[in-house]
Amino acid sequence: MTDVFTRLESFGERFRLQQGLAPEEDWIACDRLLDPRSAELGRILEAERQASGQVSDHATALTIMAVYAGTVTAAAVLAWAVEGVVIDMRPGNVAIRLSPHHGFEAVGLREPRVAEAPVTTLVEWILDDHLLPLAQAMRVRTRAGLRQLHGGVAHGCAAAFCIASRRGGDVDQLESAYKTFSAASTIDLDRLGKVVRLTADDRKGLFYLRDTCCLYYTSAEETKCSSCCLDSVDQRIANYRRVLVERVVPH
């Protein structure tokens, strides 16, 4: 079990999972976020709006959805892709700590449960039980569009495969795993964006092309994500090739 969590951390800090939750650390229980009327959901919306300077509730929700899926549940997606196991990241077993800046400072598990299970279990625990109900709660709370919220879910899930492919992961294995995950998913991920494989200067990696917008360009930073659908596919691919050559981390 320990080896799985250590392997995940080797792909970057966003995949680190804290085991055990000390009450003095100000954890927010993720199952509370599925209630659109909860104080906890209001708290993360307000924290993100203050941190990023978003102009509206629905834009804040769209930003959070992509960041949440790409941070909070990303470790479970990657664990299945590289180790063939599923970490119990159902919302009742997960809590988060807010960052003083943007996003989440830490992700914790009440119990570090890991099981050998098929992709259908991953889809059930991560999508059906966690991310999709959260998207619906965000929809009710802020009136953000459900397709755009699902686009954030799709983007965040794809990020696990793409980031790992550029940080020592087996690109063939990760590309195959993404296709399996996408085919098993209960929403049509292919209608929300595409994972593409690129090569530059003998380096290769997976990158994501969004078909929905998270509206982050409306924040105080006034910047677009590298996967932003407001840019053409050719523009995004050119930017991603630069990422491969220069080994920079895309936003």
mmCIF file of C-alpha atoms in Angstrom:
data_model
loop_
_atom_site.group_PDB
_atom_site.id
_atom_site.type_symbol
_atom_site.label_atom_id
_atom_site.label_comp_id
_atom_site.label_asym_id
_atom_site.label_seq_id
_atom_site.Cartn_x
_atom_site.Cartn_y
_atom_site.Cartn_z
ATOM 1 C CA MET A 1 0.000 0.000 0.000
ATOM 2 C CA THR A 2 2.761 2.437 0.969
ATOM 3 C CA ASP A 3 4.526 1.795 -2.335
ATOM 4 C CA VAL A 4 1.459 2.987 -4.273
ATOM 5 C CA PHE A 5 1.349 6.320 -2.444
ATOM 6 C CA THR A 6 5.111 6.775 -2.791
ATOM 7 C CA ARG A 7 4.922 6.083 -6.515
ATOM 8 C CA LEU A 8 2.163 8.638 -6.908
ATOM 9 C CA GLU A 9 4.221 11.346 -5.196
ATOM 10 C CA SER A 10 7.058 10.700 -7.652
ATOM 11 C CA PHE A 11 4.842 12.207 -10.379
ATOM 12 C CA GLY A 12 4.448 15.507 -8.529
ATOM 13 C CA GLU A 13 3.021 17.183 -5.463
ATOM 14 C CA ARG A 14 -0.522 17.271 -6.829
ATOM 15 C CA PHE A 15 -0.658 13.475 -6.502
ATOM 16 C CA ARG A 16 0.353 13.438 -2.842
ATOM 17 C CA LEU A 17 -2.282 12.042 -0.468
ATOM 18 C CA GLN A 18 -2.101 12.613 3.270
ATOM 19 C CA GLN A 19 -3.123 9.555 5.256
ATOM 20 C CA GLY A 20 -5.176 10.352 8.330
ATOM 21 C CA LEU A 21 -6.878 13.642 9.180
ATOM 22 C CA ALA A 22 -5.878 15.641 12.235
ATOM 23 C CA PRO A 23 -8.874 17.783 13.313
ATOM 24 C CA GLU A 24 -6.721 20.835 14.020
ATOM 25 C CA GLU A 25 -5.668 21.019 10.358
ATOM 26 C CA ASP A 26 -8.972 22.563 9.191
ATOM 27 C CA TRP A 27 -10.051 19.827 6.799
ATOM 28 C CA ILE A 28 -13.212 20.195 4.712
ATOM 29 C CA ALA A 29 -15.083 16.911 4.248
ATOM 30 C CA CYS A 30 -15.692 16.324 0.536
ATOM 31 C CA ASP A 31 -19.051 14.636 1.044
ATOM 32 C CA ARG A 32 -20.360 17.947 2.409
ATOM 33 C CA LEU A 33 -19.578 19.593 -0.928
ATOM 34 C CA LEU A 34 -22.215 17.466 -2.661
ATOM 35 C CA ASP A 35 -24.955 19.396 -0.827
ATOM 36 C CA PRO A 36 -25.569 22.535 -2.899
ATOM 37 C CA ARG A 37 -26.781 24.384 0.202
ATOM 38 C CA SER A 38 -23.834 23.476 2.431
ATOM 39 C CA ALA A 39 -21.612 26.030 4.129
ATOM 40 C CA GLU A 40 -18.604 23.987 2.987
ATOM 41 C CA LEU A 41 -19.452 24.407 -0.707
ATOM 42 C CA GLY A 42 -19.983 28.112 -0.141
ATOM 43 C CA ARG A 43 -16.623 28.294 1.583
ATOM 44 C CA ILE A 44 -14.618 26.843 -1.318
ATOM 45 C CA LEU A 45 -16.497 29.020 -3.818
ATOM 46 C CA GLU A 46 -15.762 32.162 -1.826
ATOM 47 C CA ALA A 47 -12.124 31.186 -1.268
ATOM 48 C CA GLU A 48 -11.567 30.675 -4.994
ATOM 49 C CA ARG A 49 -13.361 33.869 -5.921
ATOM 50 C CA GLN A 50 -11.193 35.846 -3.530
ATOM 51 C CA ALA A 51 -7.985 34.105 -4.656
ATOM 52 C CA SER A 52 -8.483 34.382 -8.412
ATOM 53 C CA GLY A 53 -10.633 37.504 -8.569
ATOM 54 C CA GLN A 54 -13.318 35.830 -10.649
ATOM 55 C CA VAL A 55 -16.161 38.030 -11.848
ATOM 56 C CA SER A 56 -19.117 35.715 -11.260
ATOM 57 C CA ASP A 57 -20.308 32.723 -9.275
ATOM 58 C CA HIS A 58 -20.623 30.507 -12.334
ATOM 59 C CA ALA A 59 -17.106 31.332 -13.591
ATOM 60 C CA THR A 60 -15.763 30.549 -10.114
ATOM 61 C CA ALA A 61 -17.567 27.203 -10.150
ATOM 62 C CA LEU A 62 -16.108 26.288 -13.538
ATOM 63 C CA THR A 63 -12.590 27.090 -12.375
ATOM 64 C CA ILE A 64 -13.022 25.052 -9.195
ATOM 65 C CA MET A 65 -14.414 22.062 -11.063
ATOM 66 C CA ALA A 66 -11.358 21.707 -13.284
ATOM 67 C CA VAL A 67 -8.916 22.326 -10.431
ATOM 68 C CA TYR A 68 -10.771 19.920 -8.134
ATOM 69 C CA ALA A 69 -10.859 17.061 -10.658
ATOM 70 C CA GLY A 70 -7.221 17.687 -11.570
ATOM 71 C CA THR A 71 -6.060 17.747 -7.960
ATOM 72 C CA VAL A 72 -8.370 16.046 -5.472
ATOM 73 C CA THR A 73 -9.243 12.836 -7.332
ATOM 74 C CA ALA A 74 -6.321 12.809 -9.786
ATOM 75 C CA ALA A 75 -4.246 10.470 -7.603
ATOM 76 C CA ALA A 76 -6.884 7.741 -7.817
ATOM 77 C CA VAL A 77 -7.001 8.016 -11.601
ATOM 78 C CA LEU A 78 -3.214 7.808 -11.850
ATOM 79 C CA ALA A 79 -2.966 4.914 -9.376
ATOM 80 C CA TRP A 80 -5.288 2.886 -11.554
ATOM 81 C CA ALA A 81 -3.431 3.885 -14.748
ATOM 82 C CA VAL A 82 0.057 2.941 -13.529
ATOM 83 C CA GLU A 83 -0.572 0.355 -10.800
ATOM 84 C CA GLY A 84 -3.906 -1.190 -11.753
ATOM 85 C CA VAL A 85 -5.395 -0.457 -8.313
ATOM 86 C CA VAL A 86 -8.200 1.818 -7.153
ATOM 87 C CA ILE A 87 -7.785 4.089 -4.126
ATOM 88 C CA ASP A 88 -10.990 4.662 -2.188
ATOM 89 C CA MET A 89 -11.566 8.321 -2.989
ATOM 90 C CA ARG A 90 -15.298 8.262 -2.596
ATOM 91 C CA PRO A 91 -16.303 11.592 -1.062
ATOM 92 C CA GLY A 92 -16.932 10.171 2.409
ATOM 93 C CA ASN A 93 -13.298 9.085 2.635
ATOM 94 C CA VAL A 94 -11.714 12.315 1.348
ATOM 95 C CA ALA A 95 -11.124 15.768 2.776
ATOM 96 C CA ILE A 96 -9.323 18.860 1.491
ATOM 97 C CA ARG A 97 -7.511 21.881 2.875
ATOM 98 C CA LEU A 98 -7.788 25.176 1.068
ATOM 99 C CA SER A 99 -4.702 26.896 -0.239
ATOM 100 C CA PRO A 100 -4.147 30.482 0.917
ATOM 101 C CA HIS A 101 -3.721 31.308 -2.769
ATOM 102 C CA HIS A 102 -5.506 29.283 -5.480
ATOM 103 C CA GLY A 103 -6.856 25.749 -5.323
ATOM 104 C CA PHE A 104 -6.189 23.179 -2.619
ATOM 105 C CA GLU A 105 -3.221 22.889 -0.323
ATOM 106 C CA ALA A 106 -3.674 19.238 0.626
ATOM 107 C CA VAL A 107 -5.834 16.181 -0.029
ATOM 108 C CA GLY A 108 -6.314 13.669 2.765
ATOM 109 C CA LEU A 109 -7.826 10.219 3.221
ATOM 110 C CA ARG A 110 -9.622 9.111 6.354
ATOM 111 C CA GLU A 111 -8.572 5.540 5.592
ATOM 112 C CA PRO A 112 -5.895 4.710 2.953
ATOM 113 C CA ARG A 113 -7.907 1.892 1.369
ATOM 114 C CA VAL A 114 -6.582 0.432 -1.887
ATOM 115 C CA ALA A 115 -8.175 -2.398 -3.886
ATOM 116 C CA GLU A 116 -7.394 -4.307 -7.043
ATOM 117 C CA ALA A 117 -10.443 -3.468 -9.096
ATOM 118 C CA PRO A 118 -11.473 -2.930 -12.729
ATOM 119 C CA VAL A 119 -11.924 0.418 -14.396
ATOM 120 C CA THR A 120 -15.678 0.241 -13.737
ATOM 121 C CA THR A 121 -14.992 0.610 -10.012
ATOM 122 C CA LEU A 122 -12.786 3.640 -10.676
ATOM 123 C CA VAL A 123 -15.538 5.211 -12.772
ATOM 124 C CA GLU A 124 -18.164 4.491 -10.121
ATOM 125 C CA TRP A 125 -16.125 5.826 -7.187
ATOM 126 C CA ILE A 126 -14.511 8.827 -8.870
ATOM 127 C CA LEU A 127 -17.060 9.944 -11.440
ATOM 128 C CA ASP A 128 -20.499 8.638 -10.458
ATOM 129 C CA ASP A 129 -20.101 8.973 -6.672
ATOM 130 C CA HIS A 130 -17.861 12.035 -6.502
ATOM 131 C CA LEU A 131 -17.137 14.370 -9.418
ATOM 132 C CA LEU A 132 -20.479 14.248 -11.215
ATOM 133 C CA PRO A 133 -22.548 14.847 -8.042
ATOM 134 C CA LEU A 134 -20.208 17.733 -7.213
ATOM 135 C CA ALA A 135 -20.785 19.183 -10.685
ATOM 136 C CA GLN A 136 -24.537 18.932 -10.120
ATOM 137 C CA ALA A 137 -24.220 20.665 -6.738
ATOM 138 C CA MET A 138 -22.211 23.446 -8.397
ATOM 139 C CA ARG A 139 -24.905 23.693 -11.060
ATOM 140 C CA VAL A 140 -27.654 24.148 -8.472
ATOM 141 C CA ARG A 141 -25.621 26.580 -6.347
ATOM 142 C CA THR A 142 -24.268 28.838 -9.107
ATOM 143 C CA ARG A 143 -26.287 28.011 -12.253
ATOM 144 C CA ALA A 144 -23.072 27.221 -14.127
ATOM 145 C CA GLY A 145 -23.714 25.175 -17.258
ATOM 146 C CA LEU A 146 -23.624 21.425 -16.674
ATOM 147 C CA ARG A 147 -21.771 20.728 -19.929
ATOM 148 C CA GLN A 148 -19.079 23.233 -18.976
ATOM 149 C CA LEU A 149 -18.849 21.724 -15.495
ATOM 150 C CA HIS A 150 -18.510 18.272 -17.034
ATOM 151 C CA GLY A 151 -15.810 19.741 -19.245
ATOM 152 C CA GLY A 152 -13.900 20.611 -16.082
ATOM 153 C CA VAL A 153 -14.351 17.043 -14.859
ATOM 154 C CA ALA A 154 -13.040 15.686 -18.157
ATOM 155 C CA HIS A 155 -10.094 18.098 -18.180
ATOM 156 C CA GLY A 156 -9.129 17.278 -14.611
ATOM 157 C CA CYS A 157 -9.266 13.534 -15.146
ATOM 158 C CA ALA A 158 -7.230 13.763 -18.348
ATOM 159 C CA ALA A 159 -4.614 15.836 -16.519
ATOM 160 C CA ALA A 160 -3.544 12.818 -14.487
ATOM 161 C CA PHE A 161 -2.631 10.869 -17.619
ATOM 162 C CA CYS A 162 -1.062 13.835 -19.404
ATOM 163 C CA ILE A 163 1.104 15.102 -16.540
ATOM 164 C CA ALA A 164 2.384 11.618 -15.736
ATOM 165 C CA SER A 165 3.310 11.062 -19.399
ATOM 166 C CA ARG A 166 5.744 13.980 -19.164
ATOM 167 C CA ARG A 167 7.169 13.044 -15.779
ATOM 168 C CA GLY A 168 8.589 9.622 -16.414
ATOM 169 C CA GLY A 169 5.413 7.639 -17.029
ATOM 170 C CA ASP A 170 5.147 5.138 -19.859
ATOM 171 C CA VAL A 171 3.388 7.116 -22.606
ATOM 172 C CA ASP A 172 2.047 4.013 -24.346
ATOM 173 C CA GLN A 173 0.629 2.641 -21.101
ATOM 174 C CA LEU A 174 -0.927 5.958 -20.114
ATOM 175 C CA GLU A 175 -2.440 6.553 -23.548
ATOM 176 C CA SER A 176 -3.982 3.078 -23.530
ATOM 177 C CA ALA A 177 -5.245 3.565 -19.966
ATOM 178 C CA TYR A 178 -6.887 6.868 -20.880
ATOM 179 C CA LYS A 179 -8.729 5.244 -23.790
ATOM 180 C CA THR A 180 -9.967 2.485 -21.479
ATOM 181 C CA PHE A 181 -11.079 5.009 -18.854
ATOM 182 C CA SER A 182 -12.803 7.181 -21.450
ATOM 183 C CA ALA A 183 -14.670 4.224 -22.956
ATOM 184 C CA ALA A 184 -15.900 3.118 -19.517
ATOM 185 C CA SER A 185 -16.986 6.568 -18.355
ATOM 186 C CA THR A 186 -20.645 7.352 -17.838
ATOM 187 C CA ILE A 187 -20.369 10.724 -19.579
ATOM 188 C CA ASP A 188 -19.119 11.089 -23.142
ATOM 189 C CA LEU A 189 -15.607 12.380 -22.492
ATOM 190 C CA ASP A 190 -14.784 12.528 -26.202
ATOM 191 C CA ARG A 191 -17.435 15.239 -26.679
ATOM 192 C CA LEU A 192 -15.751 17.377 -24.041
ATOM 193 C CA GLY A 193 -12.135 17.236 -25.228
ATOM 194 C CA LYS A 194 -9.391 15.056 -26.653
ATOM 195 C CA VAL A 195 -6.096 13.666 -25.418
ATOM 196 C CA VAL A 196 -3.454 13.937 -28.148
ATOM 197 C CA ARG A 197 0.007 12.413 -28.352
ATOM 198 C CA LEU A 198 2.797 14.720 -29.497
ATOM 199 C CA THR A 199 6.493 14.292 -30.218
ATOM 200 C CA ALA A 200 9.177 16.989 -30.391
ATOM 201 C CA ASP A 201 12.969 16.602 -30.351
ATOM 202 C CA ASP A 202 12.658 12.909 -29.510
ATOM 203 C CA ARG A 203 10.474 13.699 -26.513
ATOM 204 C CA LYS A 204 6.861 12.590 -26.362
ATOM 205 C CA GLY A 205 3.878 13.240 -24.136
ATOM 206 C CA LEU A 206 0.117 13.413 -23.860
ATOM 207 C CA PHE A 207 -1.752 16.728 -23.915
ATOM 208 C CA TYR A 208 -5.382 17.760 -23.614
ATOM 209 C CA LEU A 209 -7.456 19.837 -26.025
ATOM 210 C CA ARG A 210 -10.571 21.185 -24.320
ATOM 211 C CA ASP A 211 -13.864 21.690 -26.129
ATOM 212 C CA THR A 212 -15.369 23.657 -23.233
ATOM 213 C CA CYS A 213 -14.166 26.791 -21.433
ATOM 214 C CA CYS A 214 -13.513 27.218 -17.706
ATOM 215 C CA LEU A 215 -13.653 31.039 -18.036
ATOM 216 C CA TYR A 216 -10.384 31.472 -16.170
ATOM 217 C CA TYR A 217 -9.514 34.284 -18.559
ATOM 218 C CA THR A 218 -12.229 36.330 -16.797
ATOM 219 C CA SER A 219 -10.294 36.147 -13.512
ATOM 220 C CA ALA A 220 -7.992 38.883 -12.256
ATOM 221 C CA GLU A 221 -5.093 37.047 -13.909
ATOM 222 C CA GLU A 222 -6.734 37.531 -17.321
ATOM 223 C CA THR A 223 -4.958 34.522 -18.738
ATOM 224 C CA LYS A 224 -6.142 31.554 -20.749
ATOM 225 C CA CYS A 225 -5.293 27.942 -19.982
ATOM 226 C CA SER A 226 -2.924 26.301 -22.454
ATOM 227 C CA SER A 227 -5.780 23.914 -23.337
ATOM 228 C CA CYS A 228 -8.306 26.740 -23.825
ATOM 229 C CA CYS A 229 -10.829 26.116 -26.583
ATOM 230 C CA LEU A 230 -10.773 29.839 -27.444
ATOM 231 C CA ASP A 231 -7.434 29.147 -29.138
ATOM 232 C CA SER A 232 -7.286 27.084 -32.299
ATOM 233 C CA VAL A 233 -6.129 23.486 -32.221
ATOM 234 C CA ASP A 234 -3.037 24.506 -34.206
ATOM 235 C CA GLN A 235 -2.188 27.212 -31.664
ATOM 236 C CA ARG A 236 -2.554 24.827 -28.755
ATOM 237 C CA ILE A 237 -0.505 22.086 -30.374
ATOM 238 C CA ALA A 238 2.266 24.572 -31.191
ATOM 239 C CA ASN A 239 2.281 25.670 -27.559
ATOM 240 C CA TYR A 240 2.361 22.077 -26.358
ATOM 241 C CA ARG A 241 5.313 21.261 -28.637
ATOM 242 C CA ARG A 242 7.152 24.133 -26.957
ATOM 243 C CA VAL A 243 6.300 22.562 -23.615
ATOM 244 C CA LEU A 244 7.965 19.330 -24.735
ATOM 245 C CA VAL A 245 11.071 21.072 -26.053
ATOM 246 C CA GLU A 246 11.536 23.485 -23.154
ATOM 247 C CA ARG A 247 10.152 21.156 -20.463
ATOM 248 C CA VAL A 248 7.946 23.861 -18.998
ATOM 249 C CA VAL A 249 4.722 23.128 -17.161
ATOM 250 C CA PRO A 250 1.577 24.350 -18.966
ATOM 251 C CA HIS A 251 -1.136 26.115 -16.962
#
